[in-house]
Amino acid sequence: MTSTSMPMGLARFNELEESSALAALHEACAARAWARRVLAGRPYATADALGAASDAAMAELTVAELEEAMAGHPPIGRPEPGDPASAREQRGMAGASDELRAEMLELNLAYQHRFGHVFLICATGLTGEQMRDAVKERMGNTPEREREIVRTELGKINRIRLARLVAEDARS
């Protein structure tokens, strides 16, 4: 039964069949272990409880599971065609100059060469210049430090995506 204080989207998420709920969670984060851990906590009384479960699941990911989560994200400045989430999240690069786009491509490649995965940042609300400055700053990190920053950034992205998932109006 749905309480009047529970957002319709959260009630709908709580009531989804397991396979549908896993699919919705997989859209938020590509790590299957994260999705299974979040799913196991259902039903959630509040969106905050769902967010806390997401954070806890992210903290428990192994290095391999973290790599699986990262693999679900396109490089900054090159959102996946047909993926409205990555396009929305990377909106700060939409109006970037050709020069900034070229610089981000070079920085993305250098970052990937150094760390073995795409540069990952919670890009929502950031300008192209802020993203560029962040990748430049993070290039000096150790791989271990960078992995923990990525874990934190993924957690932020997951919370934004989950908030959007549970805030949506019920649609048939």
mmCIF file with all atom_site columns, C-alpha atoms in Angstrom:
data_model
loop_
_atom_site.group_PDB
_atom_site.id
_atom_site.type_symbol
_atom_site.label_atom_id
_atom_site.label_alt_id
_atom_site.label_comp_id
_atom_site.label_asym_id
_atom_site.label_entity_id
_atom_site.label_seq_id
_atom_site.pdbx_PDB_ins_code
_atom_site.Cartn_x
_atom_site.Cartn_y
_atom_site.Cartn_z
_atom_site.occupancy
_atom_site.B_iso_or_equiv
_atom_site.pdbx_formal_charge
_atom_site.auth_seq_id
_atom_site.auth_comp_id
_atom_site.auth_asym_id
_atom_site.auth_atom_id
_atom_site.pdbx_PDB_model_num
ATOM 1   C CA . MET A 1 1   ? 0.000  0.000  0.000   1.00 0.00 ? 1   MET A CA 1
ATOM 2   C CA . THR A 1 2   ? 1.298  3.439  -0.950  1.00 0.00 ? 2   THR A CA 1
ATOM 3   C CA . SER A 1 3   ? 1.378  6.169  1.686   1.00 0.00 ? 3   SER A CA 1
ATOM 4   C CA . THR A 1 4   ? 0.509  9.677  0.611   1.00 0.00 ? 4   THR A CA 1
ATOM 5   C CA . SER A 1 5   ? 3.992  10.887 1.590   1.00 0.00 ? 5   SER A CA 1
ATOM 6   C CA . MET A 1 6   ? 5.761  8.386  -0.675  1.00 0.00 ? 6   MET A CA 1
ATOM 7   C CA . PRO A 1 7   ? 6.481  9.728  -4.167  1.00 0.00 ? 7   PRO A CA 1
ATOM 8   C CA . MET A 1 8   ? 4.578  7.817  -6.841  1.00 0.00 ? 8   MET A CA 1
ATOM 9   C CA . GLY A 1 9   ? 7.814  6.944  -8.595  1.00 0.00 ? 9   GLY A CA 1
ATOM 10  C CA . LEU A 1 10  ? 9.246  5.382  -5.432  1.00 0.00 ? 10  LEU A CA 1
ATOM 11  C CA . ALA A 1 11  ? 6.069  3.379  -4.812  1.00 0.00 ? 11  ALA A CA 1
ATOM 12  C CA . ARG A 1 12  ? 6.163  2.200  -8.423  1.00 0.00 ? 12  ARG A CA 1
ATOM 13  C CA . PHE A 1 13  ? 9.850  1.227  -8.088  1.00 0.00 ? 13  PHE A CA 1
ATOM 14  C CA . ASN A 1 14  ? 9.128  -0.699 -4.888  1.00 0.00 ? 14  ASN A CA 1
ATOM 15  C CA . GLU A 1 15  ? 6.353  -2.644 -6.644  1.00 0.00 ? 15  GLU A CA 1
ATOM 16  C CA . LEU A 1 16  ? 8.244  -3.514 -9.840  1.00 0.00 ? 16  LEU A CA 1
ATOM 17  C CA . GLU A 1 17  ? 8.894  -7.139 -10.666 1.00 0.00 ? 17  GLU A CA 1
ATOM 18  C CA . GLU A 1 18  ? 12.479 -8.054 -9.802  1.00 0.00 ? 18  GLU A CA 1
ATOM 19  C CA . SER A 1 19  ? 13.656 -8.183 -13.426 1.00 0.00 ? 19  SER A CA 1
ATOM 20  C CA . SER A 1 20  ? 12.118 -4.788 -14.217 1.00 0.00 ? 20  SER A CA 1
ATOM 21  C CA . ALA A 1 21  ? 13.587 -3.253 -11.071 1.00 0.00 ? 21  ALA A CA 1
ATOM 22  C CA . LEU A 1 22  ? 17.030 -4.659 -11.951 1.00 0.00 ? 22  LEU A CA 1
ATOM 23  C CA . ALA A 1 23  ? 16.724 -3.218 -15.453 1.00 0.00 ? 23  ALA A CA 1
ATOM 24  C CA . ALA A 1 24  ? 15.819 0.214  -14.028 1.00 0.00 ? 24  ALA A CA 1
ATOM 25  C CA . LEU A 1 25  ? 18.742 0.058  -11.601 1.00 0.00 ? 25  LEU A CA 1
ATOM 26  C CA . HIS A 1 26  ? 21.096 -1.063 -14.367 1.00 0.00 ? 26  HIS A CA 1
ATOM 27  C CA . GLU A 1 27  ? 20.185 2.116  -16.259 1.00 0.00 ? 27  GLU A CA 1
ATOM 28  C CA . ALA A 1 28  ? 21.336 4.095  -13.225 1.00 0.00 ? 28  ALA A CA 1
ATOM 29  C CA . CYS A 1 29  ? 24.571 2.115  -12.756 1.00 0.00 ? 29  CYS A CA 1
ATOM 30  C CA . ALA A 1 30  ? 26.132 -0.585 -14.913 1.00 0.00 ? 30  ALA A CA 1
ATOM 31  C CA . ALA A 1 31  ? 27.544 -2.539 -11.930 1.00 0.00 ? 31  ALA A CA 1
ATOM 32  C CA . ARG A 1 32  ? 25.361 -5.613 -11.476 1.00 0.00 ? 32  ARG A CA 1
ATOM 33  C CA . ALA A 1 33  ? 26.517 -6.074 -7.853  1.00 0.00 ? 33  ALA A CA 1
ATOM 34  C CA . TRP A 1 34  ? 25.405 -2.516 -7.031  1.00 0.00 ? 34  TRP A CA 1
ATOM 35  C CA . ALA A 1 35  ? 21.986 -3.156 -8.591  1.00 0.00 ? 35  ALA A CA 1
ATOM 36  C CA . ARG A 1 36  ? 21.528 -6.441 -6.694  1.00 0.00 ? 36  ARG A CA 1
ATOM 37  C CA . ARG A 1 37  ? 22.460 -4.793 -3.381  1.00 0.00 ? 37  ARG A CA 1
ATOM 38  C CA . VAL A 1 38  ? 20.084 -1.879 -3.937  1.00 0.00 ? 38  VAL A CA 1
ATOM 39  C CA . LEU A 1 39  ? 17.325 -4.221 -5.059  1.00 0.00 ? 39  LEU A CA 1
ATOM 40  C CA . ALA A 1 40  ? 17.740 -6.338 -1.920  1.00 0.00 ? 40  ALA A CA 1
ATOM 41  C CA . GLY A 1 41  ? 16.811 -3.322 0.232   1.00 0.00 ? 41  GLY A CA 1
ATOM 42  C CA . ARG A 1 42  ? 13.339 -2.888 -1.230  1.00 0.00 ? 42  ARG A CA 1
ATOM 43  C CA . PRO A 1 43  ? 10.862 -1.641 -0.287  1.00 0.00 ? 43  PRO A CA 1
ATOM 44  C CA . TYR A 1 44  ? 12.236 1.825  0.466   1.00 0.00 ? 44  TYR A CA 1
ATOM 45  C CA . ALA A 1 45  ? 10.169 4.158  2.631   1.00 0.00 ? 45  ALA A CA 1
ATOM 46  C CA . THR A 1 46  ? 11.786 7.316  1.259   1.00 0.00 ? 46  THR A CA 1
ATOM 47  C CA . ALA A 1 47  ? 13.968 8.462  -1.600  1.00 0.00 ? 47  ALA A CA 1
ATOM 48  C CA . ASP A 1 48  ? 16.628 9.294  1.013   1.00 0.00 ? 48  ASP A CA 1
ATOM 49  C CA . ALA A 1 49  ? 16.628 5.663  2.168   1.00 0.00 ? 49  ALA A CA 1
ATOM 50  C CA . LEU A 1 50  ? 17.095 4.567  -1.444  1.00 0.00 ? 50  LEU A CA 1
ATOM 51  C CA . GLY A 1 51  ? 19.973 7.045  -1.813  1.00 0.00 ? 51  GLY A CA 1
ATOM 52  C CA . ALA A 1 52  ? 21.619 5.765  1.367   1.00 0.00 ? 52  ALA A CA 1
ATOM 53  C CA . ALA A 1 53  ? 21.320 2.190  0.114   1.00 0.00 ? 53  ALA A CA 1
ATOM 54  C CA . SER A 1 54  ? 22.911 3.279  -3.161  1.00 0.00 ? 54  SER A CA 1
ATOM 55  C CA . ASP A 1 55  ? 25.808 4.880  -1.290  1.00 0.00 ? 55  ASP A CA 1
ATOM 56  C CA . ALA A 1 56  ? 26.323 1.767  0.828   1.00 0.00 ? 56  ALA A CA 1
ATOM 57  C CA . ALA A 1 57  ? 26.242 -0.482 -2.232  1.00 0.00 ? 57  ALA A CA 1
ATOM 58  C CA . MET A 1 58  ? 28.763 1.770  -4.019  1.00 0.00 ? 58  MET A CA 1
ATOM 59  C CA . ALA A 1 59  ? 31.106 1.651  -1.023  1.00 0.00 ? 59  ALA A CA 1
ATOM 60  C CA . GLU A 1 60  ? 31.076 -2.164 -1.143  1.00 0.00 ? 60  GLU A CA 1
ATOM 61  C CA . LEU A 1 61  ? 32.005 -2.525 -4.818  1.00 0.00 ? 61  LEU A CA 1
ATOM 62  C CA . THR A 1 62  ? 35.221 -4.384 -5.526  1.00 0.00 ? 62  THR A CA 1
ATOM 63  C CA . VAL A 1 63  ? 37.730 -2.952 -7.996  1.00 0.00 ? 63  VAL A CA 1
ATOM 64  C CA . ALA A 1 64  ? 36.317 -5.208 -10.751 1.00 0.00 ? 64  ALA A CA 1
ATOM 65  C CA . GLU A 1 65  ? 32.743 -4.147 -9.945  1.00 0.00 ? 65  GLU A CA 1
ATOM 66  C CA . LEU A 1 66  ? 33.804 -0.506 -9.934  1.00 0.00 ? 66  LEU A CA 1
ATOM 67  C CA . GLU A 1 67  ? 35.332 -1.038 -13.383 1.00 0.00 ? 67  GLU A CA 1
ATOM 68  C CA . GLU A 1 68  ? 32.023 -2.519 -14.535 1.00 0.00 ? 68  GLU A CA 1
ATOM 69  C CA . ALA A 1 69  ? 30.239 0.610  -13.285 1.00 0.00 ? 69  ALA A CA 1
ATOM 70  C CA . MET A 1 70  ? 32.728 2.894  -15.065 1.00 0.00 ? 70  MET A CA 1
ATOM 71  C CA . ALA A 1 71  ? 32.330 0.982  -18.323 1.00 0.00 ? 71  ALA A CA 1
ATOM 72  C CA . GLY A 1 72  ? 28.730 2.162  -18.459 1.00 0.00 ? 72  GLY A CA 1
ATOM 73  C CA . HIS A 1 73  ? 29.778 5.795  -18.884 1.00 0.00 ? 73  HIS A CA 1
ATOM 74  C CA . PRO A 1 74  ? 30.838 7.475  -22.131 1.00 0.00 ? 74  PRO A CA 1
ATOM 75  C CA . PRO A 1 75  ? 33.767 9.905  -22.227 1.00 0.00 ? 75  PRO A CA 1
ATOM 76  C CA . ILE A 1 76  ? 33.022 13.506 -21.265 1.00 0.00 ? 76  ILE A CA 1
ATOM 77  C CA . GLY A 1 77  ? 32.108 15.432 -24.389 1.00 0.00 ? 77  GLY A CA 1
ATOM 78  C CA . ARG A 1 78  ? 30.952 12.323 -26.239 1.00 0.00 ? 78  ARG A CA 1
ATOM 79  C CA . PRO A 1 79  ? 27.627 11.167 -24.756 1.00 0.00 ? 79  PRO A CA 1
ATOM 80  C CA . GLU A 1 80  ? 26.250 7.944  -26.177 1.00 0.00 ? 80  GLU A CA 1
ATOM 81  C CA . PRO A 1 81  ? 23.876 8.595  -29.097 1.00 0.00 ? 81  PRO A CA 1
ATOM 82  C CA . GLY A 1 82  ? 20.330 7.895  -27.963 1.00 0.00 ? 82  GLY A CA 1
ATOM 83  C CA . ASP A 1 83  ? 21.265 8.062  -24.260 1.00 0.00 ? 83  ASP A CA 1
ATOM 84  C CA . PRO A 1 84  ? 19.306 10.986 -22.827 1.00 0.00 ? 84  PRO A CA 1
ATOM 85  C CA . ALA A 1 85  ? 20.855 10.547 -19.350 1.00 0.00 ? 85  ALA A CA 1
ATOM 86  C CA . SER A 1 86  ? 24.453 11.030 -20.498 1.00 0.00 ? 86  SER A CA 1
ATOM 87  C CA . ALA A 1 87  ? 23.452 13.880 -22.825 1.00 0.00 ? 87  ALA A CA 1
ATOM 88  C CA . ARG A 1 88  ? 21.568 15.617 -19.992 1.00 0.00 ? 88  ARG A CA 1
ATOM 89  C CA . GLU A 1 89  ? 24.403 15.063 -17.520 1.00 0.00 ? 89  GLU A CA 1
ATOM 90  C CA . GLN A 1 90  ? 27.035 16.367 -19.933 1.00 0.00 ? 90  GLN A CA 1
ATOM 91  C CA . ARG A 1 91  ? 25.028 19.412 -20.956 1.00 0.00 ? 91  ARG A CA 1
ATOM 92  C CA . GLY A 1 92  ? 27.934 21.638 -19.918 1.00 0.00 ? 92  GLY A CA 1
ATOM 93  C CA . MET A 1 93  ? 29.883 20.429 -22.971 1.00 0.00 ? 93  MET A CA 1
ATOM 94  C CA . ALA A 1 94  ? 26.998 21.048 -25.388 1.00 0.00 ? 94  ALA A CA 1
ATOM 95  C CA . GLY A 1 95  ? 27.991 24.641 -26.122 1.00 0.00 ? 95  GLY A CA 1
ATOM 96  C CA . ALA A 1 96  ? 31.732 24.115 -25.809 1.00 0.00 ? 96  ALA A CA 1
ATOM 97  C CA . SER A 1 97  ? 33.995 25.574 -28.454 1.00 0.00 ? 97  SER A CA 1
ATOM 98  C CA . ASP A 1 98  ? 35.708 23.305 -30.951 1.00 0.00 ? 98  ASP A CA 1
ATOM 99  C CA . GLU A 1 99  ? 38.974 24.122 -29.169 1.00 0.00 ? 99  GLU A CA 1
ATOM 100 C CA . LEU A 1 100 ? 37.624 22.973 -25.790 1.00 0.00 ? 100 LEU A CA 1
ATOM 101 C CA . ARG A 1 101 ? 36.141 19.825 -27.342 1.00 0.00 ? 101 ARG A CA 1
ATOM 102 C CA . ALA A 1 102 ? 39.507 18.984 -28.921 1.00 0.00 ? 102 ALA A CA 1
ATOM 103 C CA . GLU A 1 103 ? 41.282 19.635 -25.632 1.00 0.00 ? 103 GLU A CA 1
ATOM 104 C CA . MET A 1 104 ? 38.826 17.392 -23.764 1.00 0.00 ? 104 MET A CA 1
ATOM 105 C CA . LEU A 1 105 ? 39.375 14.628 -26.318 1.00 0.00 ? 105 LEU A CA 1
ATOM 106 C CA . GLU A 1 106 ? 43.139 14.822 -25.768 1.00 0.00 ? 106 GLU A CA 1
ATOM 107 C CA . LEU A 1 107 ? 42.724 14.949 -21.994 1.00 0.00 ? 107 LEU A CA 1
ATOM 108 C CA . ASN A 1 108 ? 40.276 12.025 -22.026 1.00 0.00 ? 108 ASN A CA 1
ATOM 109 C CA . LEU A 1 109 ? 42.759 9.946  -24.013 1.00 0.00 ? 109 LEU A CA 1
ATOM 110 C CA . ALA A 1 110 ? 45.663 10.878 -21.721 1.00 0.00 ? 110 ALA A CA 1
ATOM 111 C CA . TYR A 1 111 ? 43.561 10.105 -18.663 1.00 0.00 ? 111 TYR A CA 1
ATOM 112 C CA . GLN A 1 112 ? 42.447 6.757  -20.084 1.00 0.00 ? 112 GLN A CA 1
ATOM 113 C CA . HIS A 1 113 ? 46.047 5.878  -20.914 1.00 0.00 ? 113 HIS A CA 1
ATOM 114 C CA . ARG A 1 114 ? 47.153 6.758  -17.377 1.00 0.00 ? 114 ARG A CA 1
ATOM 115 C CA . PHE A 1 115 ? 44.321 5.115  -15.433 1.00 0.00 ? 115 PHE A CA 1
ATOM 116 C CA . GLY A 1 116 ? 42.905 2.511  -17.831 1.00 0.00 ? 116 GLY A CA 1
ATOM 117 C CA . HIS A 1 117 ? 39.337 3.845  -17.846 1.00 0.00 ? 117 HIS A CA 1
ATOM 118 C CA . VAL A 1 118 ? 37.340 6.887  -18.904 1.00 0.00 ? 118 VAL A CA 1
ATOM 119 C CA . PHE A 1 119 ? 37.515 10.087 -16.903 1.00 0.00 ? 119 PHE A CA 1
ATOM 120 C CA . LEU A 1 120 ? 34.443 10.038 -14.728 1.00 0.00 ? 120 LEU A CA 1
ATOM 121 C CA . ILE A 1 121 ? 32.930 13.035 -13.004 1.00 0.00 ? 121 ILE A CA 1
ATOM 122 C CA . CYS A 1 122 ? 29.434 13.970 -11.916 1.00 0.00 ? 122 CYS A CA 1
ATOM 123 C CA . ALA A 1 123 ? 29.071 16.468 -14.752 1.00 0.00 ? 123 ALA A CA 1
ATOM 124 C CA . THR A 1 124 ? 25.581 17.677 -13.860 1.00 0.00 ? 124 THR A CA 1
ATOM 125 C CA . GLY A 1 125 ? 25.732 21.447 -13.507 1.00 0.00 ? 125 GLY A CA 1
ATOM 126 C CA . LEU A 1 126 ? 29.397 21.735 -14.525 1.00 0.00 ? 126 LEU A CA 1
ATOM 127 C CA . THR A 1 127 ? 30.660 23.803 -17.431 1.00 0.00 ? 127 THR A CA 1
ATOM 128 C CA . GLY A 1 128 ? 33.006 22.374 -20.021 1.00 0.00 ? 128 GLY A CA 1
ATOM 129 C CA . GLU A 1 129 ? 35.802 24.443 -18.522 1.00 0.00 ? 129 GLU A CA 1
ATOM 130 C CA . GLN A 1 130 ? 35.141 23.038 -15.038 1.00 0.00 ? 130 GLN A CA 1
ATOM 131 C CA . MET A 1 131 ? 35.272 19.488 -16.406 1.00 0.00 ? 131 MET A CA 1
ATOM 132 C CA . ARG A 1 132 ? 38.515 20.268 -18.249 1.00 0.00 ? 132 ARG A CA 1
ATOM 133 C CA . ASP A 1 133 ? 40.063 21.730 -15.113 1.00 0.00 ? 133 ASP A CA 1
ATOM 134 C CA . ALA A 1 134 ? 38.992 18.690 -13.084 1.00 0.00 ? 134 ALA A CA 1
ATOM 135 C CA . VAL A 1 135 ? 40.578 16.179 -15.463 1.00 0.00 ? 135 VAL A CA 1
ATOM 136 C CA . LYS A 1 136 ? 43.795 18.214 -15.506 1.00 0.00 ? 136 LYS A CA 1
ATOM 137 C CA . GLU A 1 137 ? 43.876 18.321 -11.708 1.00 0.00 ? 137 GLU A CA 1
ATOM 138 C CA . ARG A 1 138 ? 43.108 14.623 -11.309 1.00 0.00 ? 138 ARG A CA 1
ATOM 139 C CA . MET A 1 139 ? 45.827 13.494 -13.738 1.00 0.00 ? 139 MET A CA 1
ATOM 140 C CA . GLY A 1 140 ? 48.300 13.891 -10.865 1.00 0.00 ? 140 GLY A CA 1
ATOM 141 C CA . ASN A 1 141 ? 46.477 11.447 -8.587  1.00 0.00 ? 141 ASN A CA 1
ATOM 142 C CA . THR A 1 142 ? 47.724 7.969  -7.808  1.00 0.00 ? 142 THR A CA 1
ATOM 143 C CA . PRO A 1 143 ? 45.590 5.206  -9.333  1.00 0.00 ? 143 PRO A CA 1
ATOM 144 C CA . GLU A 1 144 ? 44.334 4.302  -5.849  1.00 0.00 ? 144 GLU A CA 1
ATOM 145 C CA . ARG A 1 145 ? 43.328 7.883  -5.040  1.00 0.00 ? 145 ARG A CA 1
ATOM 146 C CA . GLU A 1 146 ? 41.697 8.287  -8.428  1.00 0.00 ? 146 GLU A CA 1
ATOM 147 C CA . ARG A 1 147 ? 39.700 5.073  -7.969  1.00 0.00 ? 147 ARG A CA 1
ATOM 148 C CA . GLU A 1 148 ? 38.236 6.457  -4.718  1.00 0.00 ? 148 GLU A CA 1
ATOM 149 C CA . ILE A 1 149 ? 37.390 9.776  -6.388  1.00 0.00 ? 149 ILE A CA 1
ATOM 150 C CA . VAL A 1 150 ? 35.674 7.847  -9.175  1.00 0.00 ? 150 VAL A CA 1
ATOM 151 C CA . ARG A 1 151 ? 33.726 5.846  -6.574  1.00 0.00 ? 151 ARG A CA 1
ATOM 152 C CA . THR A 1 152 ? 32.525 9.133  -5.021  1.00 0.00 ? 152 THR A CA 1
ATOM 153 C CA . GLU A 1 153 ? 31.622 10.617 -8.417  1.00 0.00 ? 153 GLU A CA 1
ATOM 154 C CA . LEU A 1 154 ? 29.725 7.461  -9.394  1.00 0.00 ? 154 LEU A CA 1
ATOM 155 C CA . GLY A 1 155 ? 27.827 7.690  -6.121  1.00 0.00 ? 155 GLY A CA 1
ATOM 156 C CA . LYS A 1 156 ? 26.755 11.242 -6.969  1.00 0.00 ? 156 LYS A CA 1
ATOM 157 C CA . ILE A 1 157 ? 25.684 10.199 -10.473 1.00 0.00 ? 157 ILE A CA 1
ATOM 158 C CA . ASN A 1 158 ? 23.734 7.234  -9.104  1.00 0.00 ? 158 ASN A CA 1
ATOM 159 C CA . ARG A 1 159 ? 21.894 9.442  -6.606  1.00 0.00 ? 159 ARG A CA 1
ATOM 160 C CA . ILE A 1 160 ? 20.892 11.885 -9.365  1.00 0.00 ? 160 ILE A CA 1
ATOM 161 C CA . ARG A 1 161 ? 19.703 9.071  -11.603 1.00 0.00 ? 161 ARG A CA 1
ATOM 162 C CA . LEU A 1 162 ? 17.804 7.343  -8.803  1.00 0.00 ? 162 LEU A CA 1
ATOM 163 C CA . ALA A 1 163 ? 16.143 10.615 -7.780  1.00 0.00 ? 163 ALA A CA 1
ATOM 164 C CA . ARG A 1 164 ? 14.994 11.054 -11.365 1.00 0.00 ? 164 ARG A CA 1
ATOM 165 C CA . LEU A 1 165 ? 13.761 7.430  -11.484 1.00 0.00 ? 165 LEU A CA 1
ATOM 166 C CA . VAL A 1 166 ? 11.632 7.684  -8.352  1.00 0.00 ? 166 VAL A CA 1
ATOM 167 C CA . ALA A 1 167 ? 10.385 11.221 -8.984  1.00 0.00 ? 167 ALA A CA 1
ATOM 168 C CA . GLU A 1 168 ? 8.860  10.363 -12.349 1.00 0.00 ? 168 GLU A CA 1
ATOM 169 C CA . ASP A 1 169 ? 5.107  10.255 -12.595 1.00 0.00 ? 169 ASP A CA 1
ATOM 170 C CA . ALA A 1 170 ? 3.621  6.806  -13.098 1.00 0.00 ? 170 ALA A CA 1
ATOM 171 C CA . ARG A 1 171 ? 3.134  6.136  -16.792 1.00 0.00 ? 171 ARG A CA 1
ATOM 172 C CA . SER A 1 172 ? 1.588  3.182  -18.506 1.00 0.00 ? 172 SER A CA 1
#
